[in-house]
PDB file of C-alpha atoms in Angstrom:
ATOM      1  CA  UNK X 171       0.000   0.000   0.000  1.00  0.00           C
ATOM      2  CA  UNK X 172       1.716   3.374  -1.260  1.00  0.00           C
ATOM      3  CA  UNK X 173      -1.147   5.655   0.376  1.00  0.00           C
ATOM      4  CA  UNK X 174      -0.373   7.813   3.309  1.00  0.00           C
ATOM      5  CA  UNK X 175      -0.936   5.641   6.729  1.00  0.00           C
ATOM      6  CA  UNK X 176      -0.788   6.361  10.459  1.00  0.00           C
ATOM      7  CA  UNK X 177      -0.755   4.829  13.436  1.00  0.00           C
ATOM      8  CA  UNK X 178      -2.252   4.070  15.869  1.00  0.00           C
ATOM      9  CA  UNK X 179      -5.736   3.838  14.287  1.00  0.00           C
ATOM     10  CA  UNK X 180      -6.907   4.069  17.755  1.00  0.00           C
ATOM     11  CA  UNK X 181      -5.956   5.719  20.950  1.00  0.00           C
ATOM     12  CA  UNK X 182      -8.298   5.764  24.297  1.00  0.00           C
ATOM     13  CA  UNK X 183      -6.393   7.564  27.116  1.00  0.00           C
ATOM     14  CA  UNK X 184      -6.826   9.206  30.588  1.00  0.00           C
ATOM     15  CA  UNK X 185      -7.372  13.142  31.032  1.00  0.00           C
ATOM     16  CA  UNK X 186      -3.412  14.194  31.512  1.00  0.00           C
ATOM     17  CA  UNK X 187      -1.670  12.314  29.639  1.00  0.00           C
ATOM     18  CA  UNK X 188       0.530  12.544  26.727  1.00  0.00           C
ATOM     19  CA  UNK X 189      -0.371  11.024  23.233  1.00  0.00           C
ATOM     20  CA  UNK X 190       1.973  10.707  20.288  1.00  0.00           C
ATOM     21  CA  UNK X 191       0.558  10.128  16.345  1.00  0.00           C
ATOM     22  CA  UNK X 192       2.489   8.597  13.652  1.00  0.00           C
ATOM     23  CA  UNK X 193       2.157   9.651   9.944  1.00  0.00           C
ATOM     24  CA  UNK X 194       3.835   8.285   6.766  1.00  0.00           C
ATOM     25  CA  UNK X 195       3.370  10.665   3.788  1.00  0.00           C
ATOM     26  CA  UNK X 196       3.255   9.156   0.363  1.00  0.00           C
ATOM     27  CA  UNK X 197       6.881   8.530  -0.487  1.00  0.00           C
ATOM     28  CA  UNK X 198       7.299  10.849  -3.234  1.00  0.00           C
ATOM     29  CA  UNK X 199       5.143  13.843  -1.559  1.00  0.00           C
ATOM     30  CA  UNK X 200       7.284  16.925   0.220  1.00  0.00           C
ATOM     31  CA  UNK X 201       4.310  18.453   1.746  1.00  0.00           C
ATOM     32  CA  UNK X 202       2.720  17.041   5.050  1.00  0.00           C
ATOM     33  CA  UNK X 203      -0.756  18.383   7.108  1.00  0.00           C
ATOM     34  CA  UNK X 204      -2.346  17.494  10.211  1.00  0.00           C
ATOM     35  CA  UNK X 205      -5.728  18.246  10.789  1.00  0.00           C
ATOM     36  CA  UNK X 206      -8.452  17.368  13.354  1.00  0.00           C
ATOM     37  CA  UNK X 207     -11.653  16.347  12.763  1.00  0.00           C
ATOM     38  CA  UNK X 208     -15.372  16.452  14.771  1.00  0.00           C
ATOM     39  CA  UNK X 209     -18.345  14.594  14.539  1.00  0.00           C
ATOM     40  CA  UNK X 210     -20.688  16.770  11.836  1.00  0.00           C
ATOM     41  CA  UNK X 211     -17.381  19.309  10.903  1.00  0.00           C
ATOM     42  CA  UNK X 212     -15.474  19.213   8.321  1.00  0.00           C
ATOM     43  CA  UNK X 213     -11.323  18.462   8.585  1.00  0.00           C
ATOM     44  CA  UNK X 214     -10.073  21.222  10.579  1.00  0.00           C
ATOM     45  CA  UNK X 215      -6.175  22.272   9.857  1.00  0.00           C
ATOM     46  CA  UNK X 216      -3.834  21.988  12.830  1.00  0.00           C
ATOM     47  CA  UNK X 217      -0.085  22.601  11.154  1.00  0.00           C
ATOM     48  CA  UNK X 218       1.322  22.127   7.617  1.00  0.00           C
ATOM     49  CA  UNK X 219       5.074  20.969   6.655  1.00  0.00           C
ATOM     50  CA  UNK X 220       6.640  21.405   3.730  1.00  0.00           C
ATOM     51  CA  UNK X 221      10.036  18.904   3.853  1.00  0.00           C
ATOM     52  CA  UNK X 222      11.107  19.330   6.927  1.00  0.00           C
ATOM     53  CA  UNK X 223       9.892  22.945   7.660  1.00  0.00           C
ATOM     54  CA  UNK X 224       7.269  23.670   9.843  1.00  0.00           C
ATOM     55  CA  UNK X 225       5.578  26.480   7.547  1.00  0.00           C
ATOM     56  CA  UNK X 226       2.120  27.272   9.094  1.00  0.00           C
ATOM     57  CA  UNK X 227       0.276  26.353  12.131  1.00  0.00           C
ATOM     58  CA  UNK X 228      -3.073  27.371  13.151  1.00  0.00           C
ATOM     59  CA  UNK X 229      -3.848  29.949  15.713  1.00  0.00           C
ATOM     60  CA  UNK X 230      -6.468  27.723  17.322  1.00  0.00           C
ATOM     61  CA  UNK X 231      -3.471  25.042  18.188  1.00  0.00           C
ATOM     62  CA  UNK X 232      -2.578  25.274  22.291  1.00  0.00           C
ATOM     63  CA  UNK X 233       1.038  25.059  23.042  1.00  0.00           C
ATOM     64  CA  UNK X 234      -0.174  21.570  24.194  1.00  0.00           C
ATOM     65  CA  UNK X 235       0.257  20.642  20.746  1.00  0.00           C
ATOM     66  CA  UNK X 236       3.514  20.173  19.201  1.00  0.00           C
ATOM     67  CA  UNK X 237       4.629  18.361  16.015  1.00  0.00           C
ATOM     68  CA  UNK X 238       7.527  17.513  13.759  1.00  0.00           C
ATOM     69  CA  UNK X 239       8.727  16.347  10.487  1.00  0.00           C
ATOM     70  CA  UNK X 240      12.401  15.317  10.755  1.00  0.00           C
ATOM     71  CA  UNK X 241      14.186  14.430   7.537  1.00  0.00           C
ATOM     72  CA  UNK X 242      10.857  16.007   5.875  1.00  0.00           C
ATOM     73  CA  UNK X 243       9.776  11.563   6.226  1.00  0.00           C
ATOM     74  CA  UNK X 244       7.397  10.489   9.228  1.00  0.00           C
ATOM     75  CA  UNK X 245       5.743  13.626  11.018  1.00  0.00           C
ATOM     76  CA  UNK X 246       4.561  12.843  14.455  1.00  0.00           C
ATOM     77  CA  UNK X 247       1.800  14.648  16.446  1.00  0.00           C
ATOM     78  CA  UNK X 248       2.272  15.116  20.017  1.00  0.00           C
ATOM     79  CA  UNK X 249      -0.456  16.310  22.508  1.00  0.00           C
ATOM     80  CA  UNK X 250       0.746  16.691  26.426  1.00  0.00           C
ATOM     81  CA  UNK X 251      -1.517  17.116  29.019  1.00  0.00           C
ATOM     82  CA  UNK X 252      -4.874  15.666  27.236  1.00  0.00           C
ATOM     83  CA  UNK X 253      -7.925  17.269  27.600  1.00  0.00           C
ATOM     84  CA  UNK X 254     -11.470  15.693  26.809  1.00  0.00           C
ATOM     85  CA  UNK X 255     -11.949  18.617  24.367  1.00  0.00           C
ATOM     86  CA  UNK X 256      -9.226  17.029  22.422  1.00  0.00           C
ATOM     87  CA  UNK X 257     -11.166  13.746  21.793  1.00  0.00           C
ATOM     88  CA  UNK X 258     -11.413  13.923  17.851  1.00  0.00           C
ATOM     89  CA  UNK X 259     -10.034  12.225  14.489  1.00  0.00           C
ATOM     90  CA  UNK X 260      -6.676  12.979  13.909  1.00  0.00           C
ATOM     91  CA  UNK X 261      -6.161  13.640  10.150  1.00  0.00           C
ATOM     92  CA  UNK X 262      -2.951  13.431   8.229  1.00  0.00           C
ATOM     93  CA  UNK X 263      -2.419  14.111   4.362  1.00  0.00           C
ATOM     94  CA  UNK X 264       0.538  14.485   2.019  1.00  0.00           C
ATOM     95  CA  UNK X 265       0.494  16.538  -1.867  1.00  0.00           C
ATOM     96  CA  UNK X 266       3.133  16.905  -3.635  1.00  0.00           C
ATOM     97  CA  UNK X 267       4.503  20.144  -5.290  1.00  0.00           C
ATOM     98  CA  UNK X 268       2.755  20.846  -8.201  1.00  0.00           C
ATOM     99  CA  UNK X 269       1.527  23.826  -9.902  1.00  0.00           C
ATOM    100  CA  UNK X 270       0.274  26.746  -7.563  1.00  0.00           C
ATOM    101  CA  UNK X 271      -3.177  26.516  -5.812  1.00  0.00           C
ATOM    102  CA  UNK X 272      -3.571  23.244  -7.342  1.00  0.00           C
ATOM    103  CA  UNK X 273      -1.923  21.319  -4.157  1.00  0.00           C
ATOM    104  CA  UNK X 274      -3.835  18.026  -4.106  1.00  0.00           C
ATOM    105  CA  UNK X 275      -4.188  15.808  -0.712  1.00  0.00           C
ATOM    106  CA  UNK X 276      -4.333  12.523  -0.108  1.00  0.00           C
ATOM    107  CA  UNK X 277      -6.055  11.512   3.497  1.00  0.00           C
ATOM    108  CA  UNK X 278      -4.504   8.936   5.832  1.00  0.00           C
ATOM    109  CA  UNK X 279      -6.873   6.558   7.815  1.00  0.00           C
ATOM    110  CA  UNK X 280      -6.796   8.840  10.692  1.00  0.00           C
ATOM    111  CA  UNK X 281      -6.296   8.252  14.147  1.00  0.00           C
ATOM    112  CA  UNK X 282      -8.885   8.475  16.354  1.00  0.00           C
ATOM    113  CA  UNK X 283      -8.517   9.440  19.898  1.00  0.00           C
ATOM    114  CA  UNK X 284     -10.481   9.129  23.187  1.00  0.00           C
ATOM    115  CA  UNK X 285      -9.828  11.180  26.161  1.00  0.00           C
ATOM    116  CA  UNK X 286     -11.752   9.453  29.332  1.00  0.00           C
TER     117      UNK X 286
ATOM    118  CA  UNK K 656     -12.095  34.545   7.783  1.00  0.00           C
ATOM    119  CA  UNK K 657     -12.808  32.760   4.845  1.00  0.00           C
ATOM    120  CA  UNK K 658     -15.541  30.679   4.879  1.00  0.00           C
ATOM    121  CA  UNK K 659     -16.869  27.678   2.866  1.00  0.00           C
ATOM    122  CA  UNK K 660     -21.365  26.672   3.535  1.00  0.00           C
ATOM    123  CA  UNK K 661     -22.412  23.268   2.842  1.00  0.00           C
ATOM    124  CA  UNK K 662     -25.756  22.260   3.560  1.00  0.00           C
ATOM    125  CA  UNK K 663     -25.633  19.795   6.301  1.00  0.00           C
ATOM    126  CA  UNK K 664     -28.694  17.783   5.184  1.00  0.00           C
ATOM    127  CA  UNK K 665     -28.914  15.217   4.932  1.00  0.00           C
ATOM    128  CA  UNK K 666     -29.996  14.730   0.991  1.00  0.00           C
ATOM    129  CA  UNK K 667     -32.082  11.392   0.302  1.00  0.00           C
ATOM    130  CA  UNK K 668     -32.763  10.354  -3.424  1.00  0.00           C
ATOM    131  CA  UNK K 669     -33.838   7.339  -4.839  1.00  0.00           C
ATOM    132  CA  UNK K 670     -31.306   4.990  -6.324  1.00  0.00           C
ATOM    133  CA  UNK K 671     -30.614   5.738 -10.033  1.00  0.00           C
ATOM    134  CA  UNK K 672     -31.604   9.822  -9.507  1.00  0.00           C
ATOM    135  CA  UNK K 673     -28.912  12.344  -9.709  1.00  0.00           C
ATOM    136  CA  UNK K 674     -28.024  14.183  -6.525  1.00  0.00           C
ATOM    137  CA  UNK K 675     -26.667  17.705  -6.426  1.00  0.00           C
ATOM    138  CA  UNK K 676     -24.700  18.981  -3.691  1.00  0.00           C
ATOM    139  CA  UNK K 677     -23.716  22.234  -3.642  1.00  0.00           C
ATOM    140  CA  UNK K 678     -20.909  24.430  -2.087  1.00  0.00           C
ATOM    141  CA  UNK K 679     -20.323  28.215  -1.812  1.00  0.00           C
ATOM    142  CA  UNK K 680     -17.575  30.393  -0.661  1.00  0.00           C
ATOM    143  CA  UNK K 681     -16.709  33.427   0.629  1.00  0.00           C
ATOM    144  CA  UNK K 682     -13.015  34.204  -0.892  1.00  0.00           C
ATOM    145  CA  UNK K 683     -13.371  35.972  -4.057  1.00  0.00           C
ATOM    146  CA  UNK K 684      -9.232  34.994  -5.100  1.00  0.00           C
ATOM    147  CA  UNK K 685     -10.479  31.423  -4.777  1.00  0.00           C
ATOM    148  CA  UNK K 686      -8.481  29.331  -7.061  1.00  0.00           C
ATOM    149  CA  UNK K 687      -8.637  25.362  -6.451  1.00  0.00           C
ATOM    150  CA  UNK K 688     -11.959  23.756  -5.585  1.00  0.00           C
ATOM    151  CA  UNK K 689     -12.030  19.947  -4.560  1.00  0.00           C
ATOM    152  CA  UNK K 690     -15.012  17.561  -3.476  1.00  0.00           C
ATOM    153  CA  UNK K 691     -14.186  14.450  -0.499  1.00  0.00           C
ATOM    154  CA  UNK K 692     -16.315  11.429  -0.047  1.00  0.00           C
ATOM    155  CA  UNK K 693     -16.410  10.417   3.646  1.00  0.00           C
ATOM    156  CA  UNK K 694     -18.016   7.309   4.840  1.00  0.00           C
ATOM    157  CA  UNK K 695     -18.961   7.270   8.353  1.00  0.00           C
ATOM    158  CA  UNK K 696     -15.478   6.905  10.145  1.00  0.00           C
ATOM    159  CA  UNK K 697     -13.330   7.249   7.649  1.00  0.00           C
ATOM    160  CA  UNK K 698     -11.077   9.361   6.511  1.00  0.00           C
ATOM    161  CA  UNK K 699     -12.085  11.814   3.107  1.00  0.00           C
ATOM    162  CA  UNK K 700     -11.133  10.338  -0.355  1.00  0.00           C
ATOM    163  CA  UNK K 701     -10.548  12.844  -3.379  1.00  0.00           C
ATOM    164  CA  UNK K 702     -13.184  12.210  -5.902  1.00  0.00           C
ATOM    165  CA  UNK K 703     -12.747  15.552  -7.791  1.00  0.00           C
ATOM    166  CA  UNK K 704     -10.638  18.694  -8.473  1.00  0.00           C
ATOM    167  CA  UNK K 705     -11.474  21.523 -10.715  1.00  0.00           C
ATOM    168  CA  UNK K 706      -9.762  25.015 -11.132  1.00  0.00           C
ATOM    169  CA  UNK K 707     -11.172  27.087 -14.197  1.00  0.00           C
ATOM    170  CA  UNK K 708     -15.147  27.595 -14.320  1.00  0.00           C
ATOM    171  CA  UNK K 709     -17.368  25.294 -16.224  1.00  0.00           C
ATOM    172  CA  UNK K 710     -18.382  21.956 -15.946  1.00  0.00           C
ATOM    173  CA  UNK K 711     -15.784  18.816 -14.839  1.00  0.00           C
ATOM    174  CA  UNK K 712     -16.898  14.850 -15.778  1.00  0.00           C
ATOM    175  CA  UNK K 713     -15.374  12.040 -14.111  1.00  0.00           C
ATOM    176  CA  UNK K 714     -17.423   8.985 -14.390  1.00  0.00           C
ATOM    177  CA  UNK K 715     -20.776   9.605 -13.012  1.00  0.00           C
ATOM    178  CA  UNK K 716     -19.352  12.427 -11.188  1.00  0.00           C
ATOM    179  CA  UNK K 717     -19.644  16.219 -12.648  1.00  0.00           C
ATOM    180  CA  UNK K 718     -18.140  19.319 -10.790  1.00  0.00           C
ATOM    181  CA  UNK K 719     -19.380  22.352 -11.416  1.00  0.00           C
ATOM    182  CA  UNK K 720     -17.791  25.783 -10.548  1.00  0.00           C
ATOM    183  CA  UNK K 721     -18.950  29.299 -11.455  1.00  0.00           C
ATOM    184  CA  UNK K 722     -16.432  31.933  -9.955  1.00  0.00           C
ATOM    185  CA  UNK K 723     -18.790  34.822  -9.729  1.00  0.00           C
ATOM    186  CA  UNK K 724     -21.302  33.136  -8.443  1.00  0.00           C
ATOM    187  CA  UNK K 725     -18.460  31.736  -5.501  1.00  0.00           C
ATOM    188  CA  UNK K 726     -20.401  28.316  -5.896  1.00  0.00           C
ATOM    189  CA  UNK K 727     -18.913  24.786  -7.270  1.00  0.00           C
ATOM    190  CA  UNK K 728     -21.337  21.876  -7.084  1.00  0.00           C
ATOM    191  CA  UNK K 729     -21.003  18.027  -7.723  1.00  0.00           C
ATOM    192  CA  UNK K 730     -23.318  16.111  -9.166  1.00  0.00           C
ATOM    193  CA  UNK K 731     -24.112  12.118  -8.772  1.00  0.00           C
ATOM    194  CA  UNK K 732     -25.583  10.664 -11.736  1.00  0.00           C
ATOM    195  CA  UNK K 733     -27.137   7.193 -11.836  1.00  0.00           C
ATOM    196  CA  UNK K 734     -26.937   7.271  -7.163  1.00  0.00           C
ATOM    197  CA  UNK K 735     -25.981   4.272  -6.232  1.00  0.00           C
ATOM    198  CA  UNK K 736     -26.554   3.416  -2.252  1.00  0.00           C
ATOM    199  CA  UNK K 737     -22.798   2.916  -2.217  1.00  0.00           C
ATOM    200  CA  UNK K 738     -22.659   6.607  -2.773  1.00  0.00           C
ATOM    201  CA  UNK K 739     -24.282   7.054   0.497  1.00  0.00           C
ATOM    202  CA  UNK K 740     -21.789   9.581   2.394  1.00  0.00           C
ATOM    203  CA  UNK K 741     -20.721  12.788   3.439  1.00  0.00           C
ATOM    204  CA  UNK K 742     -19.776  14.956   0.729  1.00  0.00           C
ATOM    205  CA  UNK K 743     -17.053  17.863   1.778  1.00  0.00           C
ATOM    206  CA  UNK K 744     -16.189  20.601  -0.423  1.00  0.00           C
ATOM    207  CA  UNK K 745     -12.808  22.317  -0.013  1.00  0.00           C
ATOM    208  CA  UNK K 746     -11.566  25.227  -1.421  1.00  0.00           C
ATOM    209  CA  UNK K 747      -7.968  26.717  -2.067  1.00  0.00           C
ATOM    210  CA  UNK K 748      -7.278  30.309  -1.843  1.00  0.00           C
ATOM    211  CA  UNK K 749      -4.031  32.422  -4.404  1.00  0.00           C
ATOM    212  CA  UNK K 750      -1.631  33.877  -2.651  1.00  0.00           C
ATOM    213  CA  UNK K 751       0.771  31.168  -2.185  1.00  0.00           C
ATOM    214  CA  UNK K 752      -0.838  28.872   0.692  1.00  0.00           C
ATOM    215  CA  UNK K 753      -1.433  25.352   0.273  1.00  0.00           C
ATOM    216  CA  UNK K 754      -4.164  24.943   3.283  1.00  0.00           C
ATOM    217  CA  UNK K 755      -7.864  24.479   1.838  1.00  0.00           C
ATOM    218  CA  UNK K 756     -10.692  25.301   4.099  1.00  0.00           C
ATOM    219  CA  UNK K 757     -13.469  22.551   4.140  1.00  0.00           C
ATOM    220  CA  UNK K 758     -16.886  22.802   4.696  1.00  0.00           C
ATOM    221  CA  UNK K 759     -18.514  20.771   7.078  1.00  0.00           C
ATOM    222  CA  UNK K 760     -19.983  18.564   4.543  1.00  0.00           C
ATOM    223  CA  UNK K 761     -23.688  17.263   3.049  1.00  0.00           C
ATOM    224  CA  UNK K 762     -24.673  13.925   4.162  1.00  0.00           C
ATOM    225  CA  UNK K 763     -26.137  12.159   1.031  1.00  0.00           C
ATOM    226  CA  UNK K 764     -28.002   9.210   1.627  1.00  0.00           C
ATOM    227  CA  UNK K 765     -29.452   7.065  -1.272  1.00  0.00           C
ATOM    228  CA  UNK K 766     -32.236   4.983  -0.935  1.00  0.00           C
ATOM    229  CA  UNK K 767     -33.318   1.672  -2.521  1.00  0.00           C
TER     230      UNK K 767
END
């Protein structure tokens, strides 16, 4: 499977604690998003990488939320100090650079996580 | 803020009607416009992209965008109950970023 994949599909944890996410891009793609995702809303962007770069994050991200791209391969998603607001589907896609405004992403499976 | 409206529905139609869902925007410099199918806990699959106005065919699938109207619709010809999903519409603005804002989708459900 060449698509973009993450892991863990699922994640149930206790208020407090610290969660880590796992994303694989499609091989070829330089460009990397997270986004997080609500029952009845549409994907909501959390940060965007571009190689290795961190380029944009969203003002709406708490300093909670911290994540990284190294070698512009795997990005991981870390949240500290869970909240039960942060209970959502954690969305990762990859494009590739192509012709301006035409950026095209492909989804990963998600990761969805509980916060009891 | 920019802002893209999708009716929530949800849309029912009988199997073998076409279903239209349709998307509007606020961002005038608009430039990309793509349409996600998202069964219920998964993750959104590309089924369309279109950039210049006028109509798009893919298969049974036609996207429809009209710049100064700020709208771009899909439509479903021949529904099929597989089709049954939440359709999300996501939009691209110039100016260099690569972050589309998504609507918050139509549920489409089609009916036997």
């Amino acid at each position: 499977d060449t698509g973009v994949s993450q892991n863990p599909r699922h994640k149930i944890t206790k208020r407090g604690q610290n969660v880590t996410f796992r994303c694989d891009p499609i091989s070829e793609h330089n460009r990397l998003y997270w986004y997080r995702q609500t029952l009845g809303q549409g994907p909501e962007f959390l940060t965007y990488f571009q190689n290795e770069a961190q380029l944009e994050k969203s003002r709406l991200l708490s300093d909670r939320f911290s994540a990284e791209r190294p070698k512009g391969s795997f990005s991981t998603l870390e949240i500290q100090r869970t909240e039960q607001g942060d209970s959502a589907m954690y969305l990762c896609a990859s494009s590739s650079q192509g012709q301006a405004f035409s950026d095209t992403q492909y989804f990963g499976p998600g990761t969805r996580l509980t916060v009891l | 803020q920019k802002e893209v409206e999708q009716n929530s529905g949800p849309l029912s139609v009988p199997e073998g009607a076409i279903a239209s869902l349709n998307c509007t925007y606020s961002d005038r410099v608009s430039q990309s416009f793509f349409w996600y199918r998202q069964y219920s806990g998964k993750s959104p699959e590309l089924i369309m992209s279109i950039y210049s106005n006028g109509d798009k065919e893919d298969g049974r699938f036609t996207a429809q965008l009209n710049k100064a109207s700020q709208y771009v619709s899909l439509l479903i010809r021949d529904s099929q109950p597989s089709d049954s999903a939440t359709y999300l519409c996501a939009v691209n603005s110039a100016g260099g970023s690569y972050i589309p804002t998504f609507g918050r989708g139509t549920s489409l459900i089609v009916h036997p």
